Coordinates of C-alpha atoms in Angstrom, one line a residue:
E1 CA 0.0 0.0 0.0
S2 CA 3.0 2.3 0.4
F3 CA 4.0 1.9 -3.3
N4 CA 3.9 5.2 -5.1
L5 CA 1.7 4.6 -8.2
R6 CA 2.5 8.1 -9.7
S7 CA 6.3 7.4 -9.6
F8 CA 5.8 4.1 -11.3
I9 CA 3.8 5.6 -14.1
L10 CA 5.9 8.7 -14.7
F11 CA 9.4 7.6 -13.6
D12 CA 9.3 3.8 -13.6
R13 CA 12.9 3.3 -14.5
A14 CA 14.1 5.5 -11.6
H15 CA 11.9 3.9 -9.0
P16 CA 13.9 1.6 -6.6
L17 CA 11.1 -0.9 -6.3
F18 CA 10.9 -1.2 -10.0
R19 CA 14.7 -1.9 -10.2
T20 CA 14.6 -4.8 -7.7
Q21 CA 15.7 -8.1 -9.1
N22 CA 13.6 -10.1 -6.6
P23 CA 11.0 -11.8 -8.8
L24 CA 8.5 -12.0 -6.0
V25 CA 8.6 -8.3 -5.2
R26 CA 8.3 -7.6 -8.9
T27 CA 5.3 -9.9 -9.1
L28 CA 3.6 -8.2 -6.2
I29 CA 4.2 -4.8 -7.8
H30 CA 2.6 -5.8 -11.0
V31 CA -0.2 -7.7 -9.2
D32 CA -1.1 -4.5 -7.2
L33 CA -1.0 -2.3 -10.3
R34 CA -2.8 -4.5 -12.8
Y35 CA -5.3 -6.5 -10.9
K36 CA -6.3 -4.5 -7.9
K37 CA -10.0 -3.6 -8.6
D38 CA -9.9 -0.1 -7.2
P39 CA -6.4 1.1 -6.3
V40 CA -6.3 4.0 -4.0
V41 CA -4.6 6.8 -5.9
K42 CA -4.1 10.3 -4.7
I43 CA -2.7 12.6 -7.4
K44 CA -1.8 16.2 -6.9
M45 CA -2.3 17.8 -10.3
A46 CA 0.3 20.1 -12.0
P47 CA -0.7 23.5 -13.5
K48 CA -2.8 23.1 -16.6
N49 CA -0.5 25.2 -18.8
L50 CA 2.9 23.5 -18.6
F51 CA 5.6 24.6 -21.0
I52 CA 9.3 23.9 -21.6
L53 CA 11.5 26.8 -22.7
A54 CA 14.7 26.1 -24.6
G55 CA 17.4 28.7 -25.1
D56 CA 20.7 28.7 -27.1
I57 CA 22.5 31.8 -25.7
G58 CA 25.7 32.5 -27.7
G59 CA 28.0 35.5 -27.7
T60 CA 26.0 37.2 -30.5
N61 CA 22.4 35.9 -30.3
S62 CA 19.9 34.5 -27.9
R63 CA 17.7 31.9 -29.6
L64 CA 14.6 31.0 -27.6
A65 CA 11.8 28.4 -28.3
L66 CA 8.8 27.6 -26.2
H67 CA 7.3 24.0 -26.4
N68 CA 4.4 22.0 -25.1
L69 CA 5.2 18.9 -23.1
P70 CA 5.4 15.6 -25.0
A71 CA 2.0 13.8 -24.8
G72 CA 3.9 10.5 -24.5
E73 CA 7.1 8.6 -25.2
D74 CA 6.4 8.4 -28.9
D75 CA 5.2 12.0 -29.4
E76 CA 7.4 13.8 -31.9
S77 CA 5.1 16.8 -32.4
Y78 CA 6.2 18.6 -29.3
K79 CA 9.6 19.2 -31.0
T80 CA 8.0 21.8 -33.1
P81 CA 8.0 25.0 -31.0
L82 CA 4.8 26.9 -30.2
F83 CA 6.8 30.1 -30.5
T84 CA 10.4 30.9 -31.3
K85 CA 12.5 34.1 -31.6
T86 CA 16.1 35.2 -32.0
Y87 CA 17.4 38.4 -30.3
G88 CA 20.8 40.1 -30.9
N89 CA 22.6 40.4 -27.5
E90 CA 24.7 43.5 -28.2
S91 CA 21.9 46.1 -28.1
Y92 CA 20.3 44.6 -25.0
V93 CA 23.6 44.4 -23.1
I94 CA 24.5 48.0 -24.1
N95 CA 21.1 49.3 -22.9
H96 CA 20.4 47.0 -19.9
G97 CA 23.7 45.7 -18.7
A98 CA 23.4 42.9 -16.2
E99 CA 19.6 42.8 -16.6
A100 CA 19.8 42.3 -20.4
F101 CA 18.8 38.6 -20.4
H102 CA 15.9 39.2 -18.1
V103 CA 14.7 41.9 -20.4
I104 CA 15.0 39.5 -23.4
L105 CA 12.9 36.9 -21.5
N106 CA 10.2 39.3 -20.6
T107 CA 10.2 40.6 -24.2
F108 CA 9.9 37.0 -25.5
F109 CA 7.0 36.1 -23.3
G110 CA 5.2 39.4 -24.2
E111 CA 5.6 38.6 -27.9
F112 CA 4.3 35.1 -27.3
I113 CA 1.2 36.3 -25.5
S114 CA 0.5 38.8 -28.3
S115 CA 0.8 36.1 -30.9
D116 CA -1.8 33.8 -32.3
A117 CA 0.0 30.8 -30.6
T118 CA -1.8 31.2 -27.3
E119 CA -4.8 32.7 -25.5
L120 CA -3.0 33.2 -22.2
T121 CA -2.7 36.7 -20.8
N122 CA 0.0 38.8 -19.2
A123 CA -1.8 38.5 -15.9
Q124 CA -1.6 34.7 -16.0
F125 CA 2.1 34.8 -16.7
E126 CA 2.8 37.4 -14.0
Q127 CA 0.9 35.2 -11.4
G128 CA 2.7 32.1 -12.6
R129 CA 1.7 28.9 -10.8
K130 CA -1.0 30.8 -8.9
N131 CA -2.8 31.1 -12.2
D132 CA -2.0 27.6 -13.6
V133 CA 1.0 28.6 -15.7
A134 CA 4.4 26.9 -15.2
I135 CA 7.5 26.9 -17.3
V136 CA 10.7 24.9 -16.9
A137 CA 13.6 26.4 -18.8
C138 CA 17.0 25.2 -19.9
F139 CA 19.5 27.7 -21.3
A140 CA 22.6 26.4 -23.2
C141 CA 25.1 29.3 -22.6
A142 CA 28.5 30.1 -24.2
G143 CA 30.8 29.9 -21.2
P144 CA 31.9 27.8 -18.2
I145 CA 29.1 26.8 -15.8
S146 CA 29.4 27.0 -12.0
H147 CA 26.5 26.6 -9.5
N148 CA 23.9 26.8 -12.2
A149 CA 25.3 30.0 -13.6
C150 CA 27.2 30.9 -16.7
T151 CA 29.8 33.6 -16.9
F152 CA 30.0 34.5 -20.6
T153 CA 33.5 34.5 -22.2
N154 CA 32.7 36.8 -25.0
I155 CA 30.1 39.3 -23.6
E156 CA 31.1 42.2 -21.4
F157 CA 29.3 45.4 -20.4
K158 CA 30.3 48.7 -18.8
K159 CA 29.0 49.6 -15.3
E160 CA 28.1 53.2 -14.6
G161 CA 30.9 54.8 -12.6
Y162 CA 33.2 51.9 -13.2
S163 CA 36.1 52.1 -15.6
G164 CA 36.5 48.4 -16.3
A165 CA 34.2 45.9 -18.0
D166 CA 32.1 43.3 -16.2
K167 CA 31.5 39.8 -17.5
F168 CA 27.9 39.0 -18.4
V169 CA 26.3 36.3 -16.3
I170 CA 23.1 34.2 -16.6
D171 CA 22.2 32.7 -13.2
G172 CA 19.5 30.0 -13.3
N173 CA 18.9 30.3 -9.6
I174 CA 18.1 34.0 -9.8
I175 CA 15.8 33.4 -12.8
T176 CA 14.0 30.6 -10.8
D177 CA 13.5 32.9 -7.8
S178 CA 12.6 36.0 -9.9
A179 CA 9.1 37.5 -9.6
C180 CA 10.0 40.1 -12.3
G181 CA 7.1 40.6 -14.6
L182 CA 6.3 37.7 -17.0
M183 CA 9.4 35.8 -15.8
N184 CA 7.3 34.8 -12.8
A185 CA 6.0 31.9 -14.8
I186 CA 9.4 30.2 -14.8
V187 CA 9.3 27.8 -11.9
H188 CA 12.7 26.1 -12.6
C189 CA 15.7 27.1 -14.7
K190 CA 18.7 25.0 -15.6
V191 CA 21.8 26.5 -17.1
V192 CA 24.2 24.3 -19.1
N193 CA 27.2 24.9 -21.3
D194 CA 26.3 25.8 -24.9
F195 CA 28.2 22.8 -26.2
V196 CA 26.3 20.4 -23.9
G197 CA 23.4 21.7 -25.9
Q198 CA 25.2 21.1 -29.2
G199 CA 26.2 17.6 -28.1
Y200 CA 22.7 16.5 -27.2
G201 CA 21.4 18.2 -30.3
S202 CA 23.7 16.2 -32.4
L203 CA 21.9 13.0 -31.3
D204 CA 18.7 14.5 -32.9
L205 CA 20.5 15.1 -36.2
D206 CA 19.6 13.5 -39.6
V207 CA 23.1 13.6 -41.2
S208 CA 21.7 12.6 -44.6
K209 CA 19.7 15.8 -44.7
E210 CA 21.3 18.2 -42.3
A211 CA 25.0 17.6 -42.7
V212 CA 27.6 16.8 -45.4
S213 CA 30.3 14.1 -45.1
L214 CA 33.8 15.5 -45.2
V215 CA 35.4 12.1 -45.8
P216 CA 33.8 9.4 -48.1
D217 CA 31.1 7.2 -46.6
S218 CA 31.3 8.8 -43.2
D219 CA 27.7 7.6 -42.4
K220 CA 28.9 4.0 -42.9
L221 CA 32.0 4.5 -40.6
V222 CA 29.9 5.5 -37.6
D223 CA 30.3 3.2 -34.6
T224 CA 27.0 3.3 -32.6
L225 CA 29.0 2.7 -29.4
G226 CA 31.9 5.0 -30.2
P227 CA 32.6 8.4 -28.6
K228 CA 31.3 11.5 -30.4
V229 CA 32.9 15.0 -30.6
C230 CA 31.5 18.4 -31.5
V231 CA 33.7 21.2 -32.5
G232 CA 32.0 24.4 -33.6
A233 CA 33.0 27.9 -34.4
G234 CA 30.6 30.8 -34.0
T235 CA 31.2 34.0 -32.0
G236 CA 33.7 31.8 -30.1
L237 CA 35.0 28.2 -30.5
G238 CA 33.2 25.5 -28.5
Q239 CA 33.9 21.8 -28.0
C240 CA 32.3 18.8 -26.2
F241 CA 32.4 15.0 -26.3
L242 CA 29.8 12.3 -25.7
T243 CA 30.3 8.7 -24.5
R244 CA 28.1 5.7 -24.3
S245 CA 28.4 2.8 -21.9
N246 CA 29.5 -0.4 -23.5
R247 CA 28.1 -2.4 -20.6
D248 CA 24.6 -0.8 -20.9
P249 CA 24.1 1.0 -24.3
S250 CA 20.4 1.4 -23.5
L251 CA 21.4 4.3 -21.2
G252 CA 22.3 6.3 -24.3
Y253 CA 25.0 9.0 -24.7
E254 CA 26.0 11.4 -22.0
C255 CA 27.6 14.7 -23.0
F256 CA 30.5 16.4 -21.2
P257 CA 31.4 20.1 -21.7
S258 CA 34.9 21.3 -22.4
E259 CA 36.7 24.6 -22.9
G260 CA 38.9 23.1 -25.7
G261 CA 38.5 26.3 -27.7
H262 CA 40.9 28.0 -25.3
V263 CA 43.8 25.7 -25.9
E264 CA 46.9 27.3 -27.5
Y265 CA 46.8 28.4 -31.1
A266 CA 49.5 26.5 -33.1
P267 CA 50.7 28.4 -36.2
R268 CA 51.6 26.2 -39.2
S269 CA 53.3 28.7 -41.6
D270 CA 55.7 31.7 -41.4
V271 CA 52.8 34.2 -41.9
E272 CA 50.8 32.4 -39.1
I273 CA 53.9 32.7 -36.8
E274 CA 53.7 36.5 -37.4
L275 CA 50.0 36.3 -36.7
L276 CA 50.7 34.7 -33.3
Q277 CA 53.1 37.5 -32.4
Y278 CA 50.5 40.1 -33.4
L279 CA 47.8 38.4 -31.3
K280 CA 50.0 38.1 -28.3
K281 CA 50.7 41.8 -28.4
K282 CA 47.0 42.7 -29.1
F283 CA 45.7 40.6 -26.1
S284 CA 48.7 41.3 -23.8
Q285 CA 49.8 37.7 -23.6
N286 CA 53.5 36.9 -23.1
H287 CA 53.5 33.3 -24.1
R288 CA 50.3 32.1 -25.9
V289 CA 46.9 32.9 -27.3
S290 CA 43.8 30.7 -27.6
V291 CA 42.9 29.1 -30.8
E292 CA 39.5 30.8 -30.5
R293 CA 41.3 34.1 -31.3
V294 CA 41.7 32.7 -34.8
V295 CA 38.9 30.2 -35.2
S296 CA 35.6 32.1 -34.6
G297 CA 33.7 35.0 -36.0
K298 CA 35.8 37.4 -33.9
G299 CA 38.9 35.3 -34.8
L300 CA 38.3 35.9 -38.5
A301 CA 38.2 39.6 -37.7
N302 CA 41.5 39.3 -35.8
V303 CA 43.2 37.6 -38.8
Y304 CA 42.0 40.3 -41.2
E305 CA 43.2 43.1 -38.9
F306 CA 46.7 41.5 -38.8
L307 CA 46.8 41.1 -42.6
A308 CA 45.6 44.7 -43.1
Q309 CA 48.5 46.1 -41.0
K310 CA 51.0 43.7 -42.7
F311 CA 49.9 44.4 -46.3
P312 CA 48.5 48.0 -46.3
D313 CA 48.8 48.2 -50.1
R314 CA 46.3 45.4 -50.5
V315 CA 43.6 47.0 -48.3
D316 CA 40.3 47.7 -50.0
K317 CA 39.3 51.0 -48.4
K318 CA 35.5 50.5 -48.9
V319 CA 35.6 47.1 -47.3
H320 CA 37.9 48.3 -44.6
D321 CA 35.6 51.2 -43.6
E322 CA 32.7 48.8 -43.5
F323 CA 34.7 46.4 -41.3
L324 CA 35.7 49.2 -38.8
T325 CA 32.0 50.1 -38.3
A326 CA 30.5 46.5 -38.2
G327 CA 30.8 45.9 -34.4
D328 CA 30.1 42.2 -33.7
M329 CA 29.5 41.6 -37.4
Q330 CA 33.2 42.2 -38.5
G331 CA 33.7 38.5 -39.2
K332 CA 30.7 38.5 -41.5
V333 CA 32.1 41.5 -43.4
V334 CA 35.3 39.6 -44.0
N335 CA 33.5 36.4 -45.2
V336 CA 31.1 38.3 -47.5
N337 CA 34.0 40.2 -49.1
A338 CA 36.3 37.2 -49.6
K339 CA 36.8 37.7 -53.3
E340 CA 39.6 35.9 -55.1
G341 CA 43.0 37.4 -54.3
S342 CA 41.7 39.7 -51.6
L343 CA 42.9 40.1 -48.0
C344 CA 39.5 38.9 -46.9
E345 CA 40.0 35.7 -48.8
Q346 CA 43.4 35.2 -47.3
A347 CA 42.0 35.8 -43.8
V348 CA 39.3 33.1 -44.4
H349 CA 41.9 30.6 -45.7
I350 CA 44.0 31.1 -42.6
S351 CA 41.0 30.8 -40.2
A352 CA 39.6 27.8 -42.0
A353 CA 43.0 26.0 -42.0
A354 CA 43.3 26.6 -38.2
Y355 CA 39.7 25.3 -37.8
G356 CA 40.6 22.1 -39.7
S357 CA 43.8 21.7 -37.7
E358 CA 42.0 22.0 -34.4
C359 CA 39.3 19.5 -35.5
G360 CA 42.1 17.1 -36.5
S361 CA 43.7 17.5 -33.0
A362 CA 40.3 16.8 -31.4
A363 CA 40.0 13.6 -33.5
L364 CA 43.4 12.5 -32.3
K365 CA 42.6 13.1 -28.7
F366 CA 39.2 11.4 -28.6
I367 CA 39.2 9.1 -31.7
P368 CA 35.5 9.7 -32.1
T369 CA 34.4 6.7 -34.1
G370 CA 30.8 7.7 -33.3
G371 CA 31.3 10.8 -35.3
L372 CA 33.1 14.2 -35.4
Y373 CA 30.5 16.9 -35.9
V374 CA 31.8 20.3 -37.2
T375 CA 29.0 22.5 -35.9
G376 CA 28.5 26.2 -35.1
G377 CA 27.2 29.2 -37.0
L378 CA 30.4 29.7 -39.0
T379 CA 30.5 26.2 -40.5
P380 CA 27.7 26.5 -43.1
K381 CA 29.0 30.0 -44.0
L382 CA 32.5 28.8 -44.7
L383 CA 31.4 25.5 -46.3
K384 CA 33.3 26.1 -49.6
Y385 CA 36.5 26.4 -47.6
I386 CA 35.7 23.3 -45.5
Q387 CA 34.0 20.7 -47.7
P388 CA 36.3 20.0 -50.7
S389 CA 39.0 17.5 -50.2
D390 CA 41.6 20.1 -51.2
S391 CA 40.1 22.9 -49.0
P392 CA 42.3 24.7 -46.4
F393 CA 40.2 23.0 -43.7
M394 CA 40.6 19.4 -45.0
K395 CA 44.3 19.8 -45.8
A396 CA 45.0 21.0 -42.3
Y397 CA 42.8 18.3 -40.8
H398 CA 44.8 15.5 -42.4
D399 CA 48.2 17.1 -41.7
K400 CA 49.0 15.1 -38.6
G401 CA 52.3 13.5 -39.6
R402 CA 52.8 9.9 -38.6
V403 CA 49.4 9.4 -37.1
T404 CA 47.4 10.8 -40.1
P405 CA 46.1 7.3 -41.0
L406 CA 44.3 7.1 -37.7
L407 CA 41.9 9.8 -39.0
D408 CA 40.7 7.4 -41.7
S409 CA 38.6 5.6 -39.0
V410 CA 36.9 8.8 -37.9
P411 CA 33.6 9.8 -39.6
I412 CA 33.4 13.6 -39.9
F413 CA 30.4 15.7 -40.8
A414 CA 29.9 19.4 -41.5
V415 CA 26.6 20.3 -39.9
L416 CA 24.4 22.7 -41.9
S417 CA 21.7 23.1 -39.2
E418 CA 22.3 26.0 -36.9
D419 CA 19.8 25.0 -34.2
L420 CA 21.6 22.1 -32.6
G421 CA 22.1 24.0 -29.3
L422 CA 18.4 24.8 -29.2
R423 CA 17.5 21.2 -29.8
G424 CA 19.8 20.0 -27.0
A425 CA 18.4 22.6 -24.6
R426 CA 15.0 21.3 -25.4
V427 CA 16.1 17.8 -24.5
C428 CA 17.6 19.0 -21.2
A429 CA 14.5 21.1 -20.4
T430 CA 12.2 18.1 -20.9
A431 CA 14.3 16.1 -18.4
E432 CA 14.3 19.0 -16.0
M433 CA 10.5 19.2 -16.2
N434 CA 10.2 15.6 -15.2
L435 CA 12.5 16.1 -12.3
W436 CA 10.6 19.2 -11.2
L437 CA 7.2 17.4 -11.3
A438 CA 8.7 14.6 -9.2
K439 CA 10.2 17.0 -6.7
Q440 CA 6.9 18.9 -6.3
G441 CA 4.9 15.7 -6.0
L442 CA 2.9 16.7 -9.0
S443 CA 1.3 14.8 -11.8
S444 CA 0.6 16.1 -15.3
S445 CA -2.7 15.2 -17.1
A446 CA -0.8 12.4 -18.9
A447 CA -0.3 10.7 -15.6
E448 CA -4.0 10.9 -14.8
K449 CA -4.8 9.3 -18.1
S450 CA -2.3 6.5 -17.3
V451 CA -4.0 5.9 -13.9
E452 CA -7.4 5.6 -15.7
K453 CA -5.9 3.0 -18.0
V454 CA -4.7 1.0 -15.0
K455 CA -8.2 1.2 -13.5
E456 CA -9.8 0.2 -16.8
K457 CA -7.5 -2.9 -16.9
S458 CA -8.6 -3.8 -13.4
A459 CA -11.8 -5.6 -14.4
W460 CA -10.8 -8.6 -12.4
T461 CA -13.0 -10.0 -9.7
N462 CA -12.1 -9.9 -6.0
P463 CA -11.7 -13.7 -5.7
L464 CA -9.0 -13.7 -8.4
M465 CA -7.3 -10.8 -6.7
A466 CA -7.4 -12.7 -3.4
F467 CA -6.0 -15.8 -5.1
L468 CA -3.1 -13.9 -6.6
H469 CA -2.2 -12.2 -3.3
V470 CA -2.4 -15.6 -1.5
A471 CA -0.2 -17.2 -4.1
A472 CA 2.4 -14.5 -3.8
A473 CA 2.3 -14.6 0.0
V474 CA 2.9 -18.4 0.0
G475 CA 5.9 -17.8 -2.3
V476 CA 7.4 -15.3 0.1
V477 CA 7.0 -17.7 3.1
A478 CA 8.6 -20.5 1.1
L479 CA 11.5 -18.2 0.1
I480 CA 12.0 -17.1 3.8
G481 CA 12.0 -20.8 4.9
T482 CA 14.6 -21.7 2.3
Q483 CA 16.9 -18.8 3.3
R484 CA 16.7 -19.9 7.0
K485 CA 17.7 -23.4 6.1
K486 CA 20.6 -22.1 4.3

């Protein structure tokens, strides 16, 4: 009678009774669930309007998507968001400083309420759970995570009366506790590294439609038990790896964050050695600079700056003036103007080669026979410098000396989809919603339907129920007697 029916229905794999290997206990569990005529079930229902909010928060943009809960294990429709929106971070950070992301969230919820996607009102969101609205959020953020908060590597803002710059922070605990406007509807917020989002998102990828193979037959090389690696350039350079248990593959892949984008940049030519010296001076480093300073949107801008000062006679004044006023979009200006023989093209070649070299290094470190996924917003934009076998990227990728043949066993894909981080955040948010429901002792309407199904299947008579219980009890007594004799 102490068995928790709700936990069995919603979280059966996690329930300790369900995990027991004792066949008699397992029999009793299933007898009570399936054959008891009128099981006593007390269910505390969750708010009627339950949503999951996924966010991919990079150095340049905040991508947000609001989803319904899945109706069941086989439901795929919930993956299509009710409402999605992208916001440029720069203007919000300039105007709102530390509160920028809170303003973005309130703006997003306001636009959702004003859209045709819902009939909910501002008042319902502002009252949150009191008015039957609850949102569990997961934000995949571009920076290291500590205590459910992310300090962004590539976003800074100026404080009034303070000469220096402060790092931008998204704190899931503050968001959870906030009663600020429409954010009050968020009842739980989880913050993960952006490449944890990329990693889990890669599991949702259809490589035949959303990626291109960079070595022949990559899809046939994939080992379903092998480790996976994501390396992706955007505003910065992110990396992660995923592993799967050989002992119990049914547990699936688990993703681990990394700050591999901040390992040392390794120049591979005389010009790149000069580039290293330039970057060390620019960023006040005596011994090294991160590879991210070359392989990223901002890195592409750094390379162009170096070339412009080294080869002033080759500078296109119109392009250079556009570059100087482009703010966070300087890398885009370089890529768009990468005409044959131009400084911009040379900058792209150098950056793409460094990108390929770093992916090759990651392949050597992890030997990702489950797949190496080249992700990030820069990848599809630089595809013509990445995909061909004689591209700057692929030449550098394979330039690993004696161990180059090892790379032949690694399937490698250039990912064209730019929403992997958002997909992964959705996966994490769904898991967090289940945990929140369990912690609150709540049940969704899906659980109530499951209970009704159990009751419908309980059309057994009381005599049969009694017989089954007696049979199980006799078995228990017999087992105890056997154990005592031993």
